[in-house]
XYZ file of C-alpha atoms in Angstrom:
642
model
C 25.446 -33.523 -4.373
C 22.366 -32.721 -6.900
C 19.135 -31.738 -5.310
C 15.858 -33.130 -6.823
C 13.530 -30.498 -7.924
C 10.330 -30.607 -6.021
C 7.329 -31.283 -8.098
C 4.629 -28.674 -7.999
C 1.688 -29.677 -6.106
C -1.090 -29.202 -8.570
C -3.719 -30.711 -6.366
C -6.400 -28.048 -5.803
C -6.403 -26.694 -2.109
C -9.578 -27.047 -0.032
C -11.487 -24.005 -0.319
C -14.793 -22.920 1.874
C -16.283 -21.883 -1.519
C -16.854 -25.530 -2.210
C -19.205 -25.491 0.634
C -21.121 -22.554 -0.362
C -21.548 -24.259 -4.014
C -22.545 -27.250 -2.328
C -25.299 -25.653 -0.285
C -26.602 -23.697 -3.337
C -26.919 -27.065 -5.003
C -28.484 -29.053 -2.172
C -31.331 -26.163 -1.908
C -31.979 -26.399 -5.802
C -32.030 -30.312 -5.465
C -34.592 -30.024 -2.467
C -36.642 -27.477 -4.526
C -36.853 -30.191 -7.332
C -37.441 -33.164 -4.864
C -40.165 -31.393 -3.097
C -42.371 -30.609 -6.284
C -40.619 -32.424 -8.853
C -42.888 -35.558 -8.626
C -46.021 -33.448 -8.807
C -44.397 -30.828 -11.385
C -41.874 -32.366 -13.770
C -42.849 -30.083 -16.687
C -43.302 -26.611 -14.786
C -45.028 -25.010 -17.987
C -47.067 -22.125 -16.697
C -50.339 -20.937 -18.153
C -52.977 -18.388 -16.967
C -56.509 -19.323 -16.453
C -57.934 -18.064 -19.624
C -55.546 -20.356 -21.560
C -56.730 -23.139 -19.384
C -60.477 -22.595 -20.139
C -59.573 -22.562 -23.819
C -58.010 -26.024 -23.421
C -60.808 -27.148 -21.393
C -63.500 -26.064 -23.766
C -61.680 -27.708 -26.846
C -61.731 -31.245 -25.007
C -57.775 -31.103 -24.479
C -58.004 -31.635 -20.700
C -57.907 -35.133 -19.283
C -57.304 -34.697 -15.551
C -57.081 -31.741 -13.218
C -55.265 -31.965 -9.688
C -55.740 -28.929 -7.343
C -52.997 -28.725 -4.849
C -53.234 -26.838 -1.471
C -56.383 -24.939 -2.763
C -54.294 -22.610 -4.854
C -52.373 -24.338 -7.620
C -53.967 -26.467 -10.279
C -51.943 -28.899 -12.331
C -53.485 -30.065 -15.709
C -52.805 -33.209 -17.672
C -53.876 -33.477 -21.389
C -55.281 -36.302 -23.357
C -53.092 -38.369 -25.614
C -54.484 -36.895 -28.688
C -53.914 -33.280 -27.420
C -50.287 -34.187 -26.193
C -49.383 -35.390 -29.748
C -50.824 -32.582 -31.361
C -48.790 -29.771 -33.055
C -50.429 -26.921 -30.753
C -48.704 -28.571 -27.605
C -45.460 -29.410 -29.169
C -43.476 -27.149 -26.831
C -44.325 -29.750 -23.885
C -44.093 -32.993 -25.917
C -40.279 -32.424 -26.854
C -37.820 -34.927 -25.142
C -35.701 -33.247 -22.441
C -31.838 -33.376 -22.283
C -31.889 -37.042 -21.323
C -34.342 -38.136 -24.217
C -37.361 -38.394 -21.797
C -40.693 -37.472 -22.802
C -43.407 -36.281 -20.224
C -46.342 -37.968 -21.805
C -48.077 -38.931 -18.447
C -48.156 -35.255 -17.118
C -48.986 -33.166 -15.626
C -48.255 -30.728 -18.538
C -49.355 -27.291 -17.276
C -49.892 -25.444 -14.038
C -51.568 -22.250 -13.054
C -52.707 -20.338 -9.947
C -56.509 -20.986 -9.537
C -57.262 -17.538 -7.497
C -60.687 -17.985 -5.986
C -61.398 -21.643 -5.349
C -65.219 -21.543 -5.193
C -65.252 -19.710 -8.708
C -62.848 -22.295 -10.309
C -65.064 -25.194 -8.833
C -68.061 -23.684 -10.248
C -66.340 -23.443 -13.758
C -65.372 -27.091 -13.489
C -68.977 -28.088 -12.414
C -70.233 -26.053 -15.453
C -68.132 -27.789 -17.880
C -68.964 -31.042 -16.561
C -72.772 -30.243 -17.109
C -71.945 -29.252 -20.816
C -70.527 -32.854 -21.501
C -67.162 -32.349 -21.333
C -65.583 -35.309 -20.174
C -62.525 -34.904 -17.662
C -61.814 -35.655 -14.211
C -60.515 -33.301 -11.093
C -59.479 -33.986 -7.436
C -58.152 -32.017 -4.722
C -54.975 -32.726 -2.890
C -53.153 -31.315 0.275
C -49.416 -31.747 0.221
C -47.178 -31.106 3.071
C -43.616 -30.588 2.852
C -42.188 -29.793 6.285
C -38.637 -30.049 5.769
C -38.832 -27.727 2.787
C -40.746 -24.968 4.377
C -38.067 -25.080 7.393
C -35.190 -24.959 5.002
C -36.626 -22.231 2.969
C -37.610 -20.199 6.106
C -33.736 -20.422 7.025
C -32.556 -19.806 3.473
C -32.233 -15.868 3.729
C -30.404 -16.277 7.015
C -28.094 -18.971 5.477
C -27.319 -16.480 2.503
C -26.618 -13.651 4.975
C -24.019 -15.653 6.965
C -22.471 -16.843 3.650
C -21.998 -13.346 2.386
C -20.912 -12.061 5.732
C -17.946 -14.976 5.846
C -17.070 -14.072 2.097
C -16.564 -10.315 2.910
C -14.774 -11.071 6.368
C -12.228 -13.389 4.116
C -11.725 -10.534 1.832
C -10.878 -8.315 4.436
C -8.646 -10.791 5.984
C -6.841 -11.352 2.669
C -6.144 -7.626 2.101
C -4.926 -6.898 5.736
C -2.819 -9.744 5.707
C -0.953 -8.874 2.328
C -2.308 -11.707 0.356
C -4.433 -14.352 1.757
C -3.988 -15.007 5.472
C -5.902 -17.925 6.773
C -7.235 -15.780 9.967
C -10.818 -13.986 9.868
C -9.207 -10.896 11.457
C -5.850 -10.007 10.155
C -6.347 -6.126 10.745
C -3.426 -5.861 13.179
C -1.029 -7.014 10.220
C 1.336 -4.535 8.826
C 0.364 -2.922 5.401
C 4.022 -2.439 4.433
C 4.821 -3.072 0.863
C 7.802 -5.272 0.217
C 10.452 -4.734 -2.256
C 13.343 -7.264 -2.675
C 15.237 -8.920 -5.653
C 12.059 -10.168 -6.913
C 10.568 -6.713 -7.311
C 11.092 -4.564 -10.377
C 12.300 -1.359 -8.927
C 13.779 0.672 -11.809
C 14.846 3.892 -9.694
C 18.373 4.186 -8.874
C 20.627 6.800 -7.660
C 21.430 7.811 -11.292
C 17.734 8.940 -11.419
C 18.044 11.037 -8.622
C 19.398 14.536 -9.870
C 21.031 16.885 -7.611
C 20.906 16.050 -3.804
C 24.530 15.056 -3.716
C 25.265 15.112 -0.131
C 21.863 13.497 0.806
C 22.792 10.626 -1.686
C 26.196 10.357 -0.279
C 24.676 9.777 3.242
C 22.153 7.283 1.820
C 24.788 5.598 -0.102
C 26.650 4.975 3.055
C 23.482 3.550 4.766
C 23.004 1.077 1.706
C 26.881 0.268 2.303
C 26.146 -0.548 5.966
C 23.985 -3.345 4.962
C 25.787 -4.786 2.033
C 29.339 -4.618 3.924
C 28.479 -4.710 7.704
C 31.722 -6.360 8.804
C 33.690 -3.300 7.102
C 32.433 -1.181 9.812
C 31.665 -3.300 12.693
C 35.184 -4.858 12.870
C 36.611 -1.859 14.159
C 34.086 -1.794 16.998
C 31.513 0.660 15.533
C 28.042 0.149 15.295
C 25.555 0.356 12.428
C 23.138 3.394 12.619
C 19.565 2.373 13.467
C 17.908 5.296 11.667
C 18.079 8.294 9.177
C 15.617 10.805 9.016
C 15.077 12.495 5.708
C 14.032 16.190 6.488
C 13.018 18.963 3.954
C 10.542 20.947 2.380
C 7.571 19.251 0.167
C 8.813 18.075 -3.326
C 12.388 18.161 -2.881
C 12.702 14.454 -3.507
C 12.642 12.665 -0.042
C 10.379 9.892 -1.199
C 12.071 9.595 -4.569
C 15.530 9.121 -2.667
C 14.027 6.355 -0.612
C 12.875 4.541 -3.712
C 16.554 5.027 -4.872
C 17.602 3.163 -1.929
C 15.149 0.198 -2.676
C 16.488 -0.155 -6.021
C 20.208 0.190 -5.064
C 20.134 -1.759 -1.593
C 19.415 -5.137 -3.119
C 18.029 -6.099 0.292
C 14.330 -6.351 1.543
C 12.924 -2.990 1.572
C 9.585 -2.300 3.616
C 7.603 0.894 2.383
C 4.527 2.475 4.037
C 3.197 5.693 5.086
C 2.633 6.958 8.915
C -1.048 6.933 8.228
C -0.918 3.326 7.494
C -0.528 2.673 11.312
C -3.602 4.544 12.173
C -6.879 2.821 12.578
C -10.087 3.410 14.091
C -9.635 0.021 16.504
C -7.748 0.368 19.668
C -4.270 -1.319 19.728
C -4.294 -1.809 15.863
C -1.659 0.559 15.361
C 1.009 -0.733 17.825
C 0.237 -4.362 16.544
C 1.075 -3.307 13.090
C 4.273 -1.792 14.199
C 5.099 -4.967 16.145
C 4.550 -6.978 12.828
C 6.612 -4.839 10.556
C 9.462 -4.949 12.582
C 9.172 -8.916 13.118
C 8.958 -9.096 9.265
C 12.012 -6.845 8.780
C 13.892 -8.916 11.407
C 13.105 -12.192 9.744
C 14.415 -10.723 6.446
C 17.483 -9.090 7.967
C 19.441 -7.276 6.615
C 16.623 -5.045 5.563
C 15.312 -1.439 5.645
C 12.223 0.057 6.775
C 10.837 3.219 5.039
C 8.194 5.205 6.754
C 7.092 8.164 4.623
C 5.416 11.174 6.438
C 6.392 9.887 9.897
C 4.713 13.011 11.440
C 1.382 11.172 11.161
C 2.268 8.929 14.272
C 5.627 10.592 15.340
C 4.244 13.962 16.773
C 5.245 15.211 20.231
C 3.144 13.489 23.023
C 1.308 15.318 25.567
C 0.603 18.513 23.785
C -2.946 19.823 23.368
C -4.202 16.265 24.304
C -7.156 17.678 26.262
C -9.826 15.195 25.261
C -7.477 12.143 25.110
C -8.354 11.459 21.532
C -4.634 10.797 20.734
C -4.166 7.980 23.115
C -4.146 5.552 20.165
C -1.617 7.623 18.278
C 0.508 7.980 21.159
C 0.488 4.009 21.866
C 1.439 3.493 18.306
C 4.405 5.870 18.692
C 5.269 4.156 22.053
C 5.692 1.020 20.293
C 7.693 2.356 17.502
C 10.217 3.804 20.010
C 10.326 0.518 21.882
C 11.070 -1.334 18.681
C 13.798 1.105 17.490
C 15.376 1.042 20.754
C 15.021 -2.797 20.981
C 17.453 -3.449 17.780
C 20.565 -5.355 18.524
C 23.920 -4.632 16.653
C 23.599 -7.741 14.714
C 20.079 -7.483 13.416
C 21.075 -5.354 10.535
C 17.715 -3.512 10.098
C 17.810 0.192 9.355
C 14.780 2.673 9.507
C 14.644 5.463 7.012
C 11.807 8.091 7.595
C 10.865 11.259 5.775
C 8.910 14.267 6.805
C 8.814 17.999 6.192
C 7.607 18.693 9.595
C 10.520 17.862 11.802
C 9.748 20.545 14.238
C 6.531 18.780 15.548
C 8.335 15.301 16.134
C 8.727 13.858 19.518
C 12.229 14.307 21.035
C 12.536 10.779 21.956
C 12.138 9.889 18.412
C 14.949 12.282 17.700
C 17.517 11.167 20.077
C 20.785 9.430 19.287
C 20.175 5.564 19.077
C 16.688 5.740 17.347
C 17.243 8.385 14.271
C 20.979 8.738 14.613
C 21.124 10.974 11.400
C 19.262 13.601 10.038
C 19.757 14.214 6.451
C 18.433 17.783 5.207
C 17.290 18.046 1.638
C 17.144 21.609 0.793
C 15.434 23.348 -2.268
C 17.883 22.660 -5.137
C 20.414 25.496 -6.267
C 21.194 26.418 -9.727
C 23.370 23.763 -10.724
C 20.898 21.109 -9.303
C 18.122 22.547 -10.930
C 20.133 22.036 -14.413
C 20.665 18.366 -13.572
C 16.739 17.917 -12.643
C 15.726 19.760 -15.797
C 18.061 17.287 -17.833
C 16.531 14.315 -16.195
C 12.787 15.478 -16.834
C 13.485 16.624 -20.247
C 14.655 13.069 -21.629
C 11.273 11.929 -22.296
C 10.118 15.150 -23.875
C 10.383 16.037 -27.556
C 12.194 19.259 -26.921
C 14.094 21.756 -29.254
C 17.618 20.709 -29.626
C 18.354 24.457 -29.230
C 16.824 24.458 -25.876
C 19.088 26.225 -23.144
C 18.715 24.284 -20.178
C 20.946 26.785 -18.270
C 18.543 29.612 -19.114
C 15.556 27.504 -17.720
C 17.393 26.773 -14.432
C 18.015 30.298 -13.862
C 14.271 31.265 -14.664
C 13.252 28.984 -11.698
C 14.650 30.063 -8.517
C 13.044 28.471 -5.355
C 11.481 25.653 -7.361
C 11.646 22.243 -5.938
C 12.259 19.023 -8.015
C 8.567 18.295 -8.097
C 7.941 21.913 -9.303
C 10.461 21.324 -12.311
C 8.825 18.108 -12.857
C 5.566 20.036 -13.223
C 7.037 22.721 -15.441
C 8.322 20.283 -18.017
C 5.021 18.348 -17.992
C 3.090 21.497 -18.343
C 5.320 22.943 -21.114
C 4.678 19.639 -23.276
C 0.872 20.240 -22.827
C 1.002 23.749 -23.910
C 3.071 22.652 -27.018
C 0.697 20.055 -27.679
C -2.230 22.567 -27.331
C -0.685 24.630 -29.862
C -0.304 21.719 -32.404
C 3.643 22.126 -32.130
C 5.994 19.103 -33.027
C 8.429 20.088 -30.379
C 8.630 21.851 -26.993
C 10.458 24.951 -27.112
C 11.635 27.977 -24.914
C 8.526 29.838 -25.057
C 6.359 26.983 -24.048
C 8.639 26.542 -20.914
C 8.315 30.079 -20.019
C 4.428 30.025 -20.350
C 4.395 26.841 -18.262
C 6.649 29.068 -15.549
C 4.064 31.695 -15.650
C 1.118 29.398 -15.427
C 2.507 27.637 -12.364
C 3.663 30.851 -10.530
C 0.914 33.235 -11.549
C -2.121 30.971 -12.695
C -3.986 30.521 -16.086
C -4.834 33.676 -18.145
C -8.272 34.922 -17.707
C -8.645 37.119 -20.616
C -12.192 36.898 -20.788
C -12.522 38.363 -17.079
C -14.716 41.648 -17.358
C -12.521 44.534 -15.935
C -13.647 48.185 -16.229
C -11.409 50.789 -17.991
C -10.941 52.579 -14.554
C -9.890 49.269 -12.932
C -7.541 48.393 -15.839
C -5.664 51.932 -15.583
C -5.325 51.296 -11.911
C -3.814 47.948 -12.516
C -1.349 49.226 -14.956
C -0.234 52.101 -12.705
C 0.130 49.691 -9.847
C 2.278 47.319 -11.959
C 4.383 50.026 -13.071
C 4.724 51.358 -9.871
C 6.414 48.038 -8.960
C 8.602 47.778 -11.922
C 9.708 51.409 -11.712
C 10.834 51.264 -7.978
C 12.570 47.919 -8.516
C 14.475 49.423 -11.336
C 15.895 52.095 -9.544
C 16.994 50.265 -6.406
C 20.295 48.451 -6.039
C 19.193 45.329 -4.123
C 15.957 44.859 -5.462
C 15.443 41.761 -7.917
C 15.669 42.675 -11.477
C 12.439 42.784 -13.509
C 11.651 39.963 -16.009
C 7.996 40.488 -16.969
C 5.038 42.594 -16.197
C 1.401 41.874 -17.187
C -1.982 43.269 -16.534
C -3.870 40.326 -17.828
C -5.779 38.617 -15.021
C -3.915 35.306 -13.716
C -5.470 33.057 -11.214
C -6.636 35.349 -8.297
C -4.481 38.278 -9.118
C -5.553 41.189 -11.497
C -1.941 41.849 -12.640
C 1.424 40.336 -11.942
C 5.199 41.005 -12.094
C 7.937 38.483 -12.361
C 11.284 39.044 -10.970
C 14.552 36.986 -11.051
C 15.821 36.927 -7.411
C 19.475 36.757 -6.629
C 20.242 33.379 -4.879
C 21.966 33.888 -1.672
C 22.177 32.254 1.641
C 22.417 35.297 3.812
C 20.490 38.658 3.522
C 21.258 41.915 4.734
C 19.278 44.798 6.130
C 19.556 47.033 2.927
C 18.637 44.131 0.826
C 15.520 43.364 2.714
C 14.409 47.234 2.937
C 14.930 47.561 -0.893
C 12.689 44.550 -1.413
C 9.934 46.073 0.985
C 10.090 49.386 -0.845
C 9.753 48.000 -4.213
C 6.864 45.744 -2.996
C 5.203 48.942 -1.884
C 5.723 50.662 -5.160
C 2.321 49.676 -6.508
C 0.350 51.363 -3.755
C 2.555 54.422 -3.810
C 1.746 54.845 -7.657
C -1.856 54.612 -6.779
C -1.598 57.529 -4.448
C 0.827 59.776 -6.688
C -1.346 59.356 -9.884
C -4.811 59.138 -8.629
C -4.621 60.800 -5.138
C -6.449 57.670 -3.518
C -5.504 54.053 -2.860
C -7.499 50.686 -3.439
C -7.597 47.241 -2.043
C -5.517 45.845 -4.707
C -2.352 46.126 -2.710
C -3.381 43.415 0.114
C -1.010 40.701 -1.077
C 1.888 43.293 -0.893
C 1.065 44.660 2.629
C 0.980 40.902 3.774
C 4.497 40.370 2.427
C 6.139 43.673 3.847
C 4.227 43.416 7.114
C 5.872 39.587 7.416
C 9.220 41.162 6.271
C 9.189 44.001 8.733
C 7.940 41.519 11.604
C 10.947 39.307 10.871
C 13.327 41.860 10.992
C 12.406 43.016 14.247
C 11.338 39.696 16.183
C 13.414 36.949 14.241
C 16.446 38.275 12.854
C 17.517 40.858 15.550
C 17.954 43.662 12.780
C 16.101 46.432 14.499
C 18.181 48.880 16.797
C 15.453 49.619 19.313
C 14.753 45.834 20.142
C 18.526 44.877 19.762
C 20.069 41.555 19.222
C 17.170 39.389 20.554
C 15.064 36.767 18.789
C 11.705 35.610 19.390
C 11.767 32.847 17.056
C 9.322 29.734 17.501
C 10.368 26.461 16.137
C 6.912 25.421 15.835
C 3.549 27.060 16.497
C 2.959 25.504 19.793
C 6.332 26.247 21.446
C 5.172 29.369 23.578
C 1.349 28.153 23.604
C -0.776 31.150 24.524
C 2.049 33.124 26.117
C 4.202 35.683 24.461
C 7.822 35.476 25.366
C 7.973 39.289 25.946
C 6.307 41.833 28.102
C 3.427 44.238 27.186
C 5.899 47.120 26.797
C 8.154 45.037 24.524
C 5.052 44.079 22.451
C 4.013 47.919 22.034
C 7.632 48.534 21.033
C 7.598 45.926 18.446
C 4.443 46.980 16.708
C 5.679 50.518 16.619
C 9.137 49.427 15.065
C 7.054 47.259 12.484
C 5.040 50.165 11.609
C 8.168 52.564 11.460
C 9.837 50.429 9.265
C 6.841 50.043 6.589
C 5.843 53.538 6.670
C 9.334 54.778 6.005
C 9.715 52.336 2.988
C 6.529 53.630 1.806
C 7.514 57.203 1.906
C 10.634 56.245 0.279
C 8.823 54.659 -2.683
C 6.706 57.724 -3.132
C 9.980 59.793 -3.443
C 11.323 57.539 -5.931
C 8.174 57.443 -8.126
C 7.623 61.420 -7.774
C 11.233 61.775 -9.180
C 10.295 59.600 -12.062
C 6.700 60.544 -12.531
C 6.752 61.277 -16.188
C 8.462 58.004 -17.197
C 6.157 56.079 -14.655
C 3.111 57.567 -16.812
C 4.914 56.401 -20.218
C 5.488 52.915 -18.825
C 1.896 52.509 -17.479
C 0.365 53.810 -20.942
C 2.698 51.356 -22.635
C 1.570 48.683 -20.453
C -2.236 49.395 -21.128
C -1.594 49.410 -24.696
C 0.438 46.140 -24.896
C -0.721 44.445 -21.630
C 2.540 42.596 -21.249
C 5.884 44.436 -21.135
C 9.664 43.112 -20.614
C 12.847 44.067 -19.420
C 13.859 45.525 -22.649
C 10.966 47.922 -22.664
C 12.134 49.165 -19.245
C 15.608 49.695 -20.551
C 13.924 51.672 -23.641
C 12.072 53.842 -21.297
C 14.302 54.228 -18.287
C 17.618 53.552 -19.976
C 20.332 51.660 -18.443
C 19.954 50.522 -14.780
C 22.062 52.421 -12.466
C 23.267 48.974 -11.004
C 23.507 47.032 -14.320
C 26.850 46.357 -13.994
C 26.935 45.011 -10.564
C 23.925 43.079 -11.556
C 25.397 41.360 -14.617
C 28.439 40.270 -12.569
C 26.270 37.989 -10.151
């Protein structure tokens, strides 16, 4: 059976803007009707021009209306004369205003105007004049209400625009603020991102692909009695690709995909958030099977009842309650799955995290060496890079970088190459980009005294020397005394990528960090404030050893780790005696490593001075310069095998 195609309805729909247009035309017509019979020409002149016409004998008749306006009719000879050709031209319809009135003007003082007319009559100028009073009550009433009508029309127009934006494209209701703001991606949407564009994240992609398969082939899983998961939570540090992975799901699923942010539920009006949640889930159920993606769900999913002294979070909690109800109300045959992303899983409400709501938590960590290489290969495709560029080298130079950081490195390297008028992006451009992202932009114009520059040189040389002599310290890559960002000098290291850290490794890193201050004390017999960031780092490391990782003998195998800042509130999970012991152990660890750094630098003081002088001369030194001054690193063989 062949279905007949429906002809498109080209009949224009009724629009309220027609009413607004009709009102405007009506008021214009009223103005013309009210004064048109008395003033068809509407040619304005001033009193001096009128006196000139009057004295020349061009005026035939004058009518004073309502004691403030004069309408002037010319004689037939004057009307046809060239000097009045602007008024004797026919109008659009071919009509000529020969009968008048031809001009009008404001008379000002009525008594003075009347005296001028009497004087002209006494001089023998022939003309007639009269006074009229014209009342137009309806016109006055309409004109008095005109501003109010315009304000109402503008208000209706604004509310219709707000209604169209809130309803997602032209709802008929005036107030659609409770409608969902979710953006719909379906087979008609051009979503170009798929799983091939998501480099790394193999484990996360596998779990997400399974969710997509649930929706495409539900019988495959339900025929054995299983139930399709109701939600998946993507958890990981910022920039690791959570939102990108959700976009790939939209491109791969080929099912309706509703995307929005957690903040889209938040509104100043009471009850709007819960209403938007209801509308979102209603739309998703109507288009089942479908996927709902909520980015940054911690905006509405924070734990309820904490620090709610003023009651200001009631609206957010109502929104969360509605979300919990909607997720728990899914049936096994609705085929709607919720995917959410956050980097603050520790603050989410426990009811949101239970099985039956977010059944799966997919952890997305920072990429490892192999995954960074894959990410580089994706972001290098649009760049005109050097064919000899070693991607393995780039991935090794960026430990701890997220996918967003790597994308930023590639973009920054292209900008640096363009600034240098290069035709291709080479290895040095990428290294400069890494330096800029990690340390900031070079500030060669910053004024530094010779004494400060010497202190900075020995400080950075102290870091480099101690790290070179310690087995577990990260190997040096580059040292500079050129100011970058907020730092006056910087040293770049290439840390080993490891999943667990032992006590001796943490102690060596702390000792290398304190090498800068130790060098200042040995060379200048005094210390400066330049080691602030170093002290912050070692204090945090020592505190973690004592209170988190249980690596201190005095405290023992106990941890006081907090999963979030509000877990213990204002109460410490240990006694005052334990607090004093913790403070003592932290101080002991830091001071012991500081003395150790001083011993190492005293032993190699001559080479420390040589390295600092070379750094003062060149401003930047590399690993090869340290090998030339110190010789082969004692643990080089072990480091090369890593």
